[in-house]
Structures are given as structure tokens and as C-alpha cells.
Amino acid sequence: MSAAYKESIDPESQALLSQDNNEYAAREEPPSSGRRRTYRLRHLWLAYAAGILSAVFVELFLCSHYSIPIWPSESSTDAAAYADFASPDAGSTEVHNFPPASPTNAVPSLFPTDVGHAGPTPTGAEPALVATAPSYPLHTGAPHLLGPVALERNSSSKSDPQFDIFKHWGNLSPWFSVERGSFGVDSGPEAPESCRVTGLHLLHRHGARYPTQWASYGGPANFSARLHEAADGWNASGQLEFMNNWTYKLGEEILTPFGRQQLYDLGVSMRMKYGFLLKNFTESNTLPVFRTESQDRMLASALNFALGFFGYPFEGQYQQSITIEDDGYNNTLAPYKTCPNARDRTKSDRAIPYVKQWADIYLKDALARLRPQLHGYELTIEDVYTLQQMCAYETVAIGYSRFCELFTEEEWKGFNYAMDIYFWYDSAFGSPVARVQGIGYVQELLARLTHTPIPVHNSSTNATLDDNPVTFPLGQSLYVDATHEVVVLHVITALNLTNFAVDGPLPADHIPEHRAFKSSHLAPFATNMQFQLLSCESHPDPQIRIIINDGVVPLTGIRGCPEDKDGKCPVPAFVAAQREIVSKTDWNWACHGDWQVPPGPAWNTTTGDAPEPGTV
Ligand SMILES: *[C@@H]1O[C@H](CO)[C@@H](O)[C@H](O)[C@H]1NC(C)=O
Ligand SMILES: *[C@@H]1O[C@H](CO)[C@@H](O)[C@H](O)[C@H]1NC(C)=O
Ligand SMILES: *[C@@H]1O[C@H](CO)[C@@H](O)[C@H](O)[C@H]1NC(C)=O
Ligand SMILES: *[C@@H]1O[C@H](CO)[C@@H](O)[C@H](O)[C@H]1NC(C)=O
Ligand SMILES: *[C@@H]1O[C@H](CO)[C@@H](O)[C@H](O)[C@H]1NC(C)=O
Ligand SMILES: *[C@@H]1O[C@H](CO)[C@@H](O)[C@H](O)[C@H]1NC(C)=O
Ligand SMILES: *[C@@H]1O[C@H](CO)[C@@H](O)[C@H](O)[C@H]1NC(C)=O
Ligand SMILES: *[C@@H]1O[C@H](CO)[C@@H](O)[C@H](O)[C@H]1NC(C)=O
Ligand SMILES: *[C@@H]1O[C@H](CO)[C@@H](O)[C@H](O)[C@H]1NC(C)=O
Ligand SMILES: *[C@@H]1O[C@H](CO)[C@@H](O)[C@H](O)[C@H]1NC(C)=O
């Protein structure tokens, strides 16, 4: 079962796959078939009764009682005080199908797309903010999203006026510029003094999406379905009262409107900073080639990026390579599709047991607080964790979520850390299949940096595409690739960006005071990683820097890269070290080898490497 079961699971299972293998077998039916509403006689009766009662209720209490309490007052947590009934639809899935399948007024011939008369269209010079401005404009806030009015108060700790809930959702955070120095280099993304930017390789994630199809720990759709089907009906009071007429409004997998904007904005931002690199294409009479994968949100992300970067219409300005993300296809941007050991959770799943251990700790108080406010459905730790996911997902999908205010700052920090634990052990330095899955992209990066085709296709690289100079050009000044957060983390691991791994295996019983590895910094929605190429007066060799979400990354874990105040490394040294890493990474063993690592602390990696042959 194990090799097969993950076939349809999204790589980005924020999702948190359970280590309990029996649960896998239960997952036969695609959850999309769960888009249903169930009405029962009892519900209809309740609705009728609720109608009458609430009319009376409104009459009596509207003026004095209407405001929704943000914090529970003594009385609102008292089970006797609630008066709302759960509506028959509460917890059900609500779907608005747009566009209509056959609209009656669709007459394309009356709405031509090119009517001429465009007026004058002279163009100007390309922007070059990274070179011309005294500093680099940062990406802050999340326009169009509304955070909670207030958070649950913790009487024994002072609230931090700087606390930003949007930065505490791990991989579900909207990307933001990390603070200067976050990764240990006190420098900005703007070209260092006496250096000129000569190239950019951008690797980015898709924007905000709905939850992935399936989850065995957490998973908002699963929770709402359980709630809706709760055997004897339920109702909510106090802080959860809003759930009495709450419906589940999230789809699956695809970009949300906000996610679309993130990629459009990223495209605009990159054009503003690096537009001048396009001059190179005009001189060589070629078009840029950007890559993405076939998945709906990946394609939509790439095209939104292109709209931002090139403007409408982008046709004729670049070529979009859409690689296939599906079982059995070699794809460096979706390497798990050909790496069986990564798909077989019994071999490599280290994350879930740790996440469960941590959730049991940090959500204990929240469970005790929330459980008495839901009657007829007994909340578990996993459910409460799901309510936190619900906050993040609802916010990035529909702009606002009542679930956010249910938790304290400490609990949001705990949620954020749960994500760090998950991604450390699942996709990064703590995973035995992280480096091997990142190595294909590293091989491609080497080919591009050295203008030399990939010598051997023995990883996730696709020879058909990568050996063709049209589909995989070498020697361009600008590359843009779209992928998943897990792959970004694989690449970070494969490259030996060891500053993120200095704290060793992440503990699951407390949040370490200082930790370098933060999923909200490395893998948020629309996370972006710039490989910046520089020509500097002070150095004869071309230089490379890595900038993740506007934070400069130290390259000192890479052999031959010197300490540098701006995080630079000479390209020849960088290339030599990465070649060594490629030669020491064994795809066959890591992806196909007959090994299995035990869950828990009996085995560790902090380099993302598979166990040595003969050790497990
Ligand atoms: C309240 O704050 C204290 C002290 O910081 C902390 O130990 C505790 O976990 C917090 N409780 C909640 C529910 O966040
Ligand atoms: C929820 O997930 C569990 C596995 O953890 C599965 O057994 C169950 O069928 C799912 N329920 C729904 C309603 O999707
Ligand atoms: C739910 O109830 C609140 C107040 O009781 C009301 O403002 C809101 O419109 C209702 N929402 C729905 C979807 O019925
Ligand atoms: C390589 O990519 C091409 C184009 O997407 C695809 O047709 C082919 O099957 C891929 N090859 C392998 C071995 O995955
Ligand atoms: C709320 O649910 C509980 C448990 O299912 C039930 O005993 C109670 O009557 C319900 N109250 C209302 C107002 O529906
Ligand atoms: C696909 O990957 C496998 C494993 O690395 C490799 O043997 C094969 O040559 C690759 N195929 C292509 C077309 O790249
Ligand atoms: C374009 O940029 C690449 C990479 O920086 C460089 O090798 C190449 O010489 C440039 N081509 C032209 C025509 O400027
Ligand atoms: C990569 O990092 C590991 C562990 O820190 C180190 O032992 C190794 O020498 C590094 N390799 C290169 C080529 O930088
Ligand atoms: C690919 O093959 C080369 C040459 O045999 C070997 O050194 C290297 O370890 C292999 N790389 C991967 C990623 O398997
Ligand atoms: C793995 O890491 C954990 C957490 O730091 C530690 O307790 C344990 O001893 C380590 N195990 C091994 C085999 O190094």
C-alpha cells in the first residue's frame, strides 16, 4: 500500500500526513465528492423552531445584546447562557459555481478583443530599482486581508503591540520581506557598493491557495464534514456562537483571488527591480523562458506573474514552459513524482509524530477553553489545530475569519512553530529525502551558471527538456521558475544553506528561544528566492548571492564561500562546491534504496541526507 497511497496527495500537505498507516486505506474516495449538503428532518424542524425563537429573541435582545463578544464574558462561556441554535446548514460546504456553464448572453462576436485605435504607445526605459535606488522597497502587509479585531487575551502575559498574526501561519503566511539581518547577514537586496547586477535566477512558490485535497492531521474540509455530520446535532455558544450559522466556503487546491494578486504583484516588483536585464534579450534577439508546472495553481501563478512582469498582453514577450507534474514524469520542480522513498511515508515520515506531540502541548489550554463552547460535538486537539488552519485559510481565501480571534498570541506562535517542525522533518534539513529532491534544480542551476548542459540525467531532471537549448536555454540573464514550498525547502537544503540548520533537530516539547529555521520566512505563500549575479569592482570573479524574501542568506556553509559582509560568493567557488554536492548525492540510493528510518529521535539528519548504506 505504502508506495501507492501518496499518489494523489498534494506535495504541500501542510496537511500533515498521519503516521497511522490504517488511515491511508480509508482514503479511497476523493474528498471533492464531499461537496454535498445534507438536510435532515431534524434540521428542518430545528430551523423552523429557530426561526420562531430567534424572532422572539431578536425582539427582546436586539438593542442591548447584539454585539458579538470578542472575549468571553463570564456569562457567555456558561453553557446555560447561549441561546442560538445551529442552523441546519452549519458546517456544511457552500459552493458558488461561477462562471455559469452556458450563459444566455454570451456573444463573443459582439465583444471583439482587438478593436484598434490604441492611441500612441511609445515605451520608456526599463526600471532598475535594484541598481538605481538607495535602498530596496520592502514587501509589507497583506492588502485586501483583514486580521482579527482582537486576539484572545492572556491575563498572565502582556500582549506585544508589534505582534502580526499574518506572520505566524508558517507556510500559510502571505510572504513578507523578512527583517534585515534575519538570516545573519546585515545587508539588503540592493546591489552592494561597487557591484553591478548582471543576472537573476528567481525561484518562487505559487500564491495563496485553498486547502489541499487531503489531510490526515488537521484539514479544514475534513473537520467541517465531521462537524456537519455529527450524529445528534450540535450548537455553539460563547466565542464559538458564530459557528451556529457558519458554513465552509473553501474549495480545494486552486489559487484564491488574493493568491492571484500575490503573484501579479511579485511580477510587478521583479520588473521594477530587474527590468533592465531584459535589455540583454533585445541585444541577443531572444525571448526569456520561464518555467512552471501543469497543476492549476502553478500555471495560474506563473501567468499572473507574467501579467505583472510583462503586462497585458504578454504574448510575444516571453515563452512559458509548462512541465508536467504527474506520476512518473521527471520534473525538478516536482521531484517527489519520481522518488518512491519520498512518497512512501513508512520510510521517511518523521514529521507527524513530532507535530502531534507539540500540538498536544501548545493547544492544551485552548482545548480546555473551547471544548465547553461546542455542545454535541467534542473537540479534540486536532480539531482545535484545524480551527487555527481555518483562520489562515479563510483569511487568504475570503479575506477575514472569525476563527482567528479564538487564540492567544502564544497559541499563534505555537501554531507557527508546529509548521516549522513539520517542514523541518518533512521537507528540509531533518528529512532523509530533502537533499535528493532538491538536487535536480541544483543541477539545472549549475548548467545555467556555467552555460554547460547537464552531464548526466540521474535525478529528477528531464533530458528531453533540459538538453534542448530552446526549452532550457543556457546563458540568459533572467530565469523565473515556479514551484511548491516543499521544493523551495528541498533546494535550500541541497544547496547547503546550513545557517538554517545550526540549531539541530527541532524539539517538539518547546519553542527554542532562537531558531534559524522558520517556515514563515522560507516557505510562505509566494515565497521567493533570488539568485543574484553580480560583477564587482573589488573582485575579478563574478559573484553570486542568495536572497530569500528579501533577506540575504550567508553562504558560508558552502565550501569555498568566504565570509562576506554582503553574503557574496565567487561563482567559481560556488560552482565547485555545488558540483561536489551533486556528485555526493545518490538519487538511486536516496529515492530507490532499500532503507527505512525510524520515527522519533532514534535517527536524525540535519543535512537532509538519506542514511548511509548499511546504517539502517
Ligand atoms: C499565557 O501566558 C503565559 C506566560 O507567557 C504562558 O505560559 C501561557 O501558555 C499563556 N497561555 C495561553 C493560553 O496562551
Ligand atoms: C477525515 O479524515 C479521516 C482520516 O484521518 C478519515 O478517516 C475520514 O473519513 C475523513 N472524514 C471526512 C468527512 O472526510
Ligand atoms: C449569522 O448570524 C449573524 C448574527 O446573528 C448575522 O449577522 C449573519 O448575517 C448570519 N450569517 C449568515 C450566513 O446567515
Ligand atoms: C519530459 O518532459 C516532457 C515534456 O513535458 C514529457 O513529455 C516527457 O514525458 C518527460 N520525460 C520524462 C522521462 O518524464
Ligand atoms: C445544544 O446542544 C445540546 C447537545 O446536543 C443540547 O442538549 C441542547 O438542547 C442544544 N441547545 C439548543 C439551544 O439547541
Ligand atoms: C528520468 O529520470 C531517471 C532517473 O533519474 C533517468 O534515469 C532518466 O534518464 C530520466 N529521463 C529523462 C528523459 O530525463
Ligand atoms: C546576456 O546575459 C548573459 C548572462 O548574464 C551573458 O552571458 C550574455 O553575454 C549576455 N548577452 C548579451 C548579448 O548581452
Ligand atoms: C555541506 O555541508 C555539510 C554539513 O555541514 C559539510 O560537511 C559539507 O562539507 C558541505 N559541502 C560543501 C560542498 O559545501
Ligand atoms: C550521477 O552520476 C554521477 C556519475 O556517475 C555520480 O557521481 C552522481 O553521484 C550521480 N548524481 C546523482 C544525483 O545521482
Ligand atoms: C536526535 O535529535 C534529538 C533532538 O535534538 C535528540 O534528543 C536525539 O538524541 C538525537 N538522536 C540522535 C540519534 O542523534
Coordinates of N, CA and C in Angstrom, one line a residue, residues 500-587:
F500 N 20.6 27.7 8.2 CA 19.2 27.4 8.7 C 19.2 26.2 9.5
A501 N 20.3 25.4 9.6 CA 20.3 24.1 10.3 C 21.1 24.1 11.5
V502 N 21.6 25.3 11.9 CA 22.6 25.3 13.0 C 22.0 24.9 14.3
D503 N 20.6 25.0 14.5 CA 20.0 24.6 15.8 C 19.8 23.2 15.9
G504 N 20.1 22.4 14.9 CA 20.0 20.9 15.0 C 18.5 20.5 14.9
P505 N 18.2 19.3 15.2 CA 16.8 18.8 15.1 C 15.9 19.7 16.0
L506 N 14.8 20.1 15.5 CA 13.9 21.0 16.2 C 13.2 20.2 17.3
P507 N 13.2 20.6 18.5 CA 12.5 19.9 19.6 C 11.0 20.0 19.5
A508 N 10.3 19.0 20.0 CA 8.8 19.0 19.9 C 8.2 19.3 21.2
D509 N 9.0 19.7 22.2 CA 8.3 19.9 23.5 C 8.4 21.4 24.0
H510 N 9.1 22.2 23.2 CA 9.1 23.7 23.5 C 9.6 24.4 22.3
I511 N 9.4 25.7 22.3 CA 9.9 26.5 21.1 C 11.2 27.0 21.6
P512 N 12.3 26.7 20.8 CA 13.6 27.2 21.2 C 13.6 28.7 21.1
E513 N 14.3 29.3 22.0 CA 14.3 30.8 22.0 C 14.8 31.4 20.7
H514 N 15.9 30.9 20.2 CA 16.4 31.3 18.9 C 16.3 30.1 18.0
R515 N 15.7 30.3 16.8 CA 15.8 29.3 15.8 C 16.0 29.9 14.4
A516 N 16.8 29.3 13.6 CA 17.1 29.9 12.3 C 16.1 29.5 11.3
F517 N 15.5 28.3 11.6 CA 14.6 27.7 10.6 C 13.2 28.1 10.9
K518 N 12.6 29.0 10.0 CA 11.2 29.4 10.2 C 10.5 29.2 8.9
S519 N 9.5 28.4 8.9 CA 8.7 28.2 7.6 C 8.1 29.4 7.1
S520 N 7.7 30.4 8.0 CA 7.0 31.6 7.6 C 8.0 32.5 6.8
H521 N 9.3 32.3 7.2 CA 10.4 33.1 6.5 C 10.8 32.4 5.2
L522 N 10.7 31.1 5.1 CA 11.3 30.4 4.0 C 10.3 29.9 3.0
A523 N 9.1 29.6 3.5 CA 8.1 28.9 2.6 C 6.7 29.4 2.7
P524 N 6.5 30.7 2.9 CA 5.1 31.2 2.9 C 4.6 31.2 1.5
F525 N 3.3 31.6 1.3 CA 2.7 31.8 0.0 C 3.5 32.8 -0.8
A526 N 3.8 32.4 -2.0 CA 4.6 33.3 -2.9 C 6.0 33.6 -2.4
T527 N 6.5 32.7 -1.6 CA 7.9 32.8 -1.2 C 8.8 32.9 -2.4
N528 N 9.9 33.7 -2.3 CA 10.7 33.9 -3.5 C 12.2 33.9 -3.1
M529 N 12.9 33.3 -3.9 CA 14.4 33.1 -3.7 C 15.1 33.6 -4.9
Q530 N 15.9 34.7 -4.6 CA 16.7 35.3 -5.7 C 18.1 34.8 -5.7
F531 N 18.6 34.3 -6.8 CA 20.0 34.0 -7.0 C 20.5 35.2 -7.8
Q532 N 21.2 36.1 -7.2 CA 21.6 37.4 -7.8 C 23.0 37.3 -8.3
L533 N 23.3 37.6 -9.5 CA 24.6 37.5 -10.1 C 25.2 39.0 -10.1
L534 N 26.4 39.1 -9.7 CA 27.0 40.4 -9.6 C 28.4 40.5 -10.2
S535 N 28.7 41.7 -10.7 CA 30.0 41.9 -11.2 C 30.5 43.1 -10.3
C536 N 31.6 42.8 -9.5 CA 32.1 43.8 -8.5 C 33.5 44.3 -8.8
E537 N 33.7 45.6 -8.6 CA 35.0 46.1 -8.9 C 36.1 45.5 -8.0
S538 N 35.7 45.1 -6.8 CA 36.7 44.6 -5.9 C 37.1 43.2 -6.1
H539 N 36.4 42.5 -7.0 CA 36.6 41.0 -7.2 C 36.8 40.7 -8.7
P540 N 37.8 40.0 -9.1 CA 37.9 39.6 -10.5 C 36.8 38.7 -10.9
D541 N 36.4 37.8 -10.0 CA 35.4 36.8 -10.4 C 34.0 37.3 -10.3
P542 N 33.1 36.8 -11.1 CA 31.6 37.1 -10.9 C 31.2 36.6 -9.5
Q543 N 30.2 37.2 -8.9 CA 29.8 36.9 -7.6 C 28.3 36.4 -7.6
I544 N 28.0 35.6 -6.7 CA 26.6 35.2 -6.5 C 26.1 35.4 -5.1
R545 N 24.8 35.8 -5.0 CA 24.2 36.0 -3.6 C 22.9 35.3 -3.7
I546 N 22.5 34.8 -2.5 CA 21.1 34.2 -2.4 C 20.3 35.1 -1.4
I547 N 19.1 35.5 -1.9 CA 18.3 36.4 -1.1 C 16.9 35.7 -1.0
I548 N 16.5 35.4 0.2 CA 15.1 34.8 0.3 C 14.2 35.8 1.0
N549 N 13.1 36.0 0.3 CA 12.1 37.0 0.8 C 12.8 38.3 1.3
D550 N 13.7 38.8 0.5 CA 14.5 40.0 0.7 C 15.5 39.9 1.9
G551 N 15.7 38.7 2.4 CA 16.8 38.5 3.4 C 18.0 37.9 2.8
V552 N 19.1 38.5 3.0 CA 20.4 38.0 2.4 C 20.8 36.8 3.2
V553 N 21.1 35.7 2.5 CA 21.5 34.4 3.2 C 23.0 34.3 3.2
P554 N 23.6 33.9 4.4 CA 25.0 33.6 4.4 C 25.3 32.4 3.6
L555 N 26.4 32.4 2.8 CA 26.7 31.2 2.0 C 27.9 30.4 2.6
T556 N 28.2 30.7 3.9 CA 29.4 30.2 4.5 C 29.4 28.7 4.7
G557 N 28.2 28.1 4.6 CA 28.1 26.6 4.8 C 28.6 25.9 3.5
I558 N 28.8 26.7 2.5 CA 29.1 26.1 1.2 C 30.7 26.2 1.1
R559 N 31.3 25.1 0.9 CA 32.8 25.1 1.0 C 33.3 26.0 -0.1
G560 N 34.3 26.9 0.4 CA 34.9 27.8 -0.6 C 34.3 29.2 -0.6
C561 N 33.1 29.3 0.0 CA 32.5 30.6 0.0 C 33.0 31.4 1.3
P562 N 33.6 32.5 1.1 CA 34.2 33.2 2.2 C 33.2 34.0 3.0
E563 N 33.5 34.4 4.2 CA 32.7 35.3 5.0 C 32.6 36.6 4.1
D564 N 31.5 37.1 4.0 CA 31.4 38.4 3.2 C 30.2 39.2 3.8
K565 N 30.5 40.5 3.9 CA 29.5 41.3 4.6 C 28.2 41.4 3.8
D566 N 28.3 41.2 2.5 CA 27.0 41.2 1.7 C 26.5 39.9 1.3
G567 N 27.2 38.8 1.8 CA 26.7 37.5 1.5 C 27.2 37.0 0.1
K568 N 28.2 37.6 -0.4 CA 28.6 37.2 -1.8 C 29.6 36.0 -1.7
C569 N 29.5 35.2 -2.8 CA 30.5 34.1 -3.0 C 30.9 34.2 -4.5
P570 N 32.2 34.0 -4.7 CA 32.7 33.9 -6.1 C 32.0 32.8 -6.8
V571 N 31.5 33.0 -8.0 CA 30.8 32.0 -8.8 C 31.6 30.7 -8.9
P572 N 32.9 30.8 -9.3 CA 33.7 29.6 -9.4 C 33.7 28.7 -8.2
A573 N 33.8 29.3 -7.0 CA 33.8 28.6 -5.7 C 32.5 27.9 -5.5
F574 N 31.4 28.7 -5.7 CA 30.1 28.2 -5.6 C 29.8 27.0 -6.5
V575 N 30.2 27.2 -7.7 CA 30.0 26.1 -8.7 C 30.8 24.8 -8.3
A576 N 32.0 25.0 -7.9 CA 32.8 23.8 -7.5 C 32.2 23.1 -6.3
A577 N 31.7 23.8 -5.3 CA 31.1 23.2 -4.2 C 29.8 22.5 -4.6
Q578 N 29.0 23.2 -5.4 CA 27.7 22.5 -5.8 C 27.9 21.3 -6.6
R579 N 29.0 21.3 -7.4 CA 29.3 20.1 -8.2 C 29.7 19.0 -7.3
E580 N 30.4 19.3 -6.2 CA 30.8 18.3 -5.3 C 29.5 17.7 -4.6
I581 N 28.6 18.6 -4.2 CA 27.3 18.2 -3.6 C 26.6 17.3 -4.6
V582 N 26.5 17.6 -5.8 CA 25.8 16.8 -6.8 C 26.5 15.4 -6.9
S583 N 27.8 15.4 -6.9 CA 28.5 14.1 -7.1 C 28.3 13.2 -5.8
K584 N 28.1 13.9 -4.7 CA 27.9 13.1 -3.5 C 26.5 12.7 -3.2
T585 N 25.6 13.2 -4.0 CA 24.2 12.9 -3.8 C 23.8 11.7 -4.7
D586 N 23.2 10.7 -4.1 CA 22.9 9.5 -4.9 C 21.4 9.3 -5.0
W587 N 20.9 9.7 -6.1 CA 19.5 9.6 -6.4 C 19.0 8.2 -6.2

